XYZ file of C-alpha atoms in Angstrom:
224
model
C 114.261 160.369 101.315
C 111.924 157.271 100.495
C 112.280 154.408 102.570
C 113.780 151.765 100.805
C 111.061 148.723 99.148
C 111.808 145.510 100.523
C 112.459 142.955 98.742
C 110.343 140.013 98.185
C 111.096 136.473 99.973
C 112.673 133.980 97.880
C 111.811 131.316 100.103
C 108.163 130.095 99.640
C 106.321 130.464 103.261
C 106.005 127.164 104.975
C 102.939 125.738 104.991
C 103.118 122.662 106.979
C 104.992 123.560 109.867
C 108.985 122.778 110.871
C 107.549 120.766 114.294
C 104.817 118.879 112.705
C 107.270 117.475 109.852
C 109.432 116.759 113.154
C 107.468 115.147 115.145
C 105.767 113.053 112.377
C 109.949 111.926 111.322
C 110.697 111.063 114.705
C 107.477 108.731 114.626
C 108.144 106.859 111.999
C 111.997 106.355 112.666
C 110.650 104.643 115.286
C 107.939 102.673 113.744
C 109.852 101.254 110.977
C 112.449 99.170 112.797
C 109.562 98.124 115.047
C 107.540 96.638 112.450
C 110.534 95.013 110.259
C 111.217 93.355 113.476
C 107.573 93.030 114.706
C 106.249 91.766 111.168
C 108.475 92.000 108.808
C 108.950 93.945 105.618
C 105.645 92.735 103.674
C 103.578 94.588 106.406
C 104.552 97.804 104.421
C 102.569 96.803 101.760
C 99.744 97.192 103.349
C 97.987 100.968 101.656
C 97.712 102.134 105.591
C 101.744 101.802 105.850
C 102.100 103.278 101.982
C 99.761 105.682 103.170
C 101.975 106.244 106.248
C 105.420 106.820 104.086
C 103.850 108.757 101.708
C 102.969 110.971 104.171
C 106.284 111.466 105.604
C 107.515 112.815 102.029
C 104.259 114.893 101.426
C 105.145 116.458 104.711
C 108.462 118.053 103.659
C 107.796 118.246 100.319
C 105.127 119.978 101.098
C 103.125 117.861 97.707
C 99.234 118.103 97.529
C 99.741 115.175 95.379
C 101.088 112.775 97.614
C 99.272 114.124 100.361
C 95.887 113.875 97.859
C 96.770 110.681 97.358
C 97.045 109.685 101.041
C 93.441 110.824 101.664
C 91.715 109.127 98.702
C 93.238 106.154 99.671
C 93.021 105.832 103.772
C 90.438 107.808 104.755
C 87.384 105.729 104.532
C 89.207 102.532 105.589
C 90.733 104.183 108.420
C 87.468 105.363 109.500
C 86.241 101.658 109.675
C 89.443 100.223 111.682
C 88.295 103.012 114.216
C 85.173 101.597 114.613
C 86.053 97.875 114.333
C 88.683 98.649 117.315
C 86.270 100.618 119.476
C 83.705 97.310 118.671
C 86.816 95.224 119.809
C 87.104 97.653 123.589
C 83.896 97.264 123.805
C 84.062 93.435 124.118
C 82.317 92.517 120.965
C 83.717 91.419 117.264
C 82.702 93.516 114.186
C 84.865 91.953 111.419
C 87.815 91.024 113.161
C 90.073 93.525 110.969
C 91.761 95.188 114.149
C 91.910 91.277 116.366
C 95.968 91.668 116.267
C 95.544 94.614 118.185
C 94.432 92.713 121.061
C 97.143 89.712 120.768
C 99.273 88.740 123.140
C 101.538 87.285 120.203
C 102.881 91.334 119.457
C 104.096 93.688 122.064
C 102.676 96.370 123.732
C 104.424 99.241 122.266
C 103.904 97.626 118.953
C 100.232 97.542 119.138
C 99.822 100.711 120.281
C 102.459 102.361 117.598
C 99.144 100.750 115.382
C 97.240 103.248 116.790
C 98.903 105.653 114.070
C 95.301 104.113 111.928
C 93.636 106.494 114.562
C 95.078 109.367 114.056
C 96.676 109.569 110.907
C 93.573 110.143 108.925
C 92.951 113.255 111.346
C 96.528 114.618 110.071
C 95.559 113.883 106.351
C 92.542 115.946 106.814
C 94.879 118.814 108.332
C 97.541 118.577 105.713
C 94.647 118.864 102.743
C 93.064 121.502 103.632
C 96.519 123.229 104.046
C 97.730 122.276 100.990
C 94.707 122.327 98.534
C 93.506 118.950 96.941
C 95.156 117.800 93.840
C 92.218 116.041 91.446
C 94.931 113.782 90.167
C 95.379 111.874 93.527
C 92.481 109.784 92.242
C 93.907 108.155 89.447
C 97.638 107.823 90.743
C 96.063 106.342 94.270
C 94.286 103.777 91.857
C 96.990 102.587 90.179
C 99.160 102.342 92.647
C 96.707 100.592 94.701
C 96.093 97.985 91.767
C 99.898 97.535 91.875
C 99.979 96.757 95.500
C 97.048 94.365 94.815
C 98.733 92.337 92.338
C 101.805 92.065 94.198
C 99.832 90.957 96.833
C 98.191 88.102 95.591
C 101.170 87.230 93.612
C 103.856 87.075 95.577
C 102.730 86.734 98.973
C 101.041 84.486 101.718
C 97.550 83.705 101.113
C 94.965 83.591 103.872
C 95.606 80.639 106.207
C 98.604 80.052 105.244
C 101.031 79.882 108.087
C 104.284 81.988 107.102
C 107.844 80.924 108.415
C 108.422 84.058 110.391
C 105.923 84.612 113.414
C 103.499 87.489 113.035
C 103.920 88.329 109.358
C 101.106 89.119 107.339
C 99.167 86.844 104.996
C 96.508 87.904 103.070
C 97.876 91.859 102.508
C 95.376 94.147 101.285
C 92.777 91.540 101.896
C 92.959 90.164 98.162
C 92.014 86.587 99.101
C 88.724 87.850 101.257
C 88.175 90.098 104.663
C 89.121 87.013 106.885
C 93.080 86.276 107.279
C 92.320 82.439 108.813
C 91.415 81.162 105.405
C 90.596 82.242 101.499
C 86.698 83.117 100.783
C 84.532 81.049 99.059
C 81.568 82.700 97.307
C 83.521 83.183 93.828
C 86.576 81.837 92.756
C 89.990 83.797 93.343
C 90.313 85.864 90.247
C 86.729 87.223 90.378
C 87.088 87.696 93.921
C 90.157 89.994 93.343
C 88.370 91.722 90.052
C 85.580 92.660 92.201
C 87.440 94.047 95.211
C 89.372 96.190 92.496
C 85.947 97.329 91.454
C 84.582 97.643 95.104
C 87.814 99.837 96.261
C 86.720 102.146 93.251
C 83.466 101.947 93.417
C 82.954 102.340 97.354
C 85.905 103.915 98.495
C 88.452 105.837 95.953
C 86.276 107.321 93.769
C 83.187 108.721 96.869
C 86.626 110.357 98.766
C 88.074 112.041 95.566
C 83.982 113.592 95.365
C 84.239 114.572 98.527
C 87.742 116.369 98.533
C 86.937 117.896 95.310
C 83.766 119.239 96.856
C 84.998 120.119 100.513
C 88.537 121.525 99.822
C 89.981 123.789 97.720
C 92.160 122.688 94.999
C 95.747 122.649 95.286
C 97.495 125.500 92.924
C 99.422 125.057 90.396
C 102.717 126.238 91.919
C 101.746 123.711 94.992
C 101.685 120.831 93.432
């Protein structure tokens, strides 16, 4: 008598696994009532905190896209917080990107739920190469990053202004210049923010998307 065939699985195997997607959820259900109270909601403009959400559905959706995404858009910034805070341990100013982390003004435990900028770039990497990389990250990363841009500088506080609420962000995405304490002053506003749009192509979307492509296999069709 033949044994009987078994049958294939019609549940796809899990490839980012049940604790990571966890773990990750029960971080950010933490961070995100931290920060609204910390900051307030502008802060999530920021592309780290898109980034950071973005993540969270990539995670149990299980998307190369959104994970793609993620990585063309954080990783090379995220690499140069890390060094601008180790500059900032050290005793000694780089750029001043990471000075809040050192603040008195913000709590403890919300400067140090920051230190996500750490370590989330070191999950991205993990997720990717789990999940393939999806070429189209590039171009929906770069629009959605010109959206956040323009809403920006729009819309919100420019940089030196001094906003109602204590602590919240002027200056998102940096679209008036790298320093928050006032606007810069070697071109005039609108150039300044068409040649950041250029730079974060030039310099930091489009050299990540080369890499990915390069480094890690694409994602499949029936991935993405």
């Amino acid at each position: 008598m033949n044994a009987p065939v078994p049958r294939p699985s019609l549940t796809p195997a899990r490839k980012v696994p049940l604790a990571a997607k966890i773990a990750y959820s029960a971080f950010v259900a933490v961070l995100v009532p931290v920060y609204l109270f910390s900051y307030g909601p502008t802060n999530f403009l920021y592309f780290c905190d898109v980034a950071l959400l973005l993540t969270l559905a990539g995670m149990w959706l299980e998307s190369p896209l959104l994970i793609s995404m993620c990585c063309v858009g954080i990783l090379l910034p995220q690499a140069f917080w890390v060094v601008d805070f180790l500059c900032g341990l050290l005793g000694f100013k780089l750029t001043g990107l990471t000075a809040y982390m050192f603040s008195p003004a913000l709590t403890l435990f919300a400067r140090g739920l920051s230190l996500f900028h750490g370590w989330l770039p070191l999950l991205l990497v993990w997720l990717v190469l789990r999940l393939g990389y999806d070429a189209r990250a590039l171009w929906a990363w770069g629009l959605l990053a010109m959206a956040l841009i323009l809403v920006s500088y729009l819309f919100l506080p420019p940089a030196g202004a001094v906003p109602a609420r204590p602590n919240a962000p002027v200056n998102v995405d940096y679209v008036y210049g790298l320093s928050d304490r006032e606007p810069q002053h070697w071109m005039g506003p609108l150039a300044y923010l068409a040649f950041y749009a250029a730079a974060l192509w030039g310099i930091l979307f489009v050299p990540t998307h080369l890499l990915l492509g390069r480094f890690i296999r694409p994602a499949t069709p029936t991935t993405s």
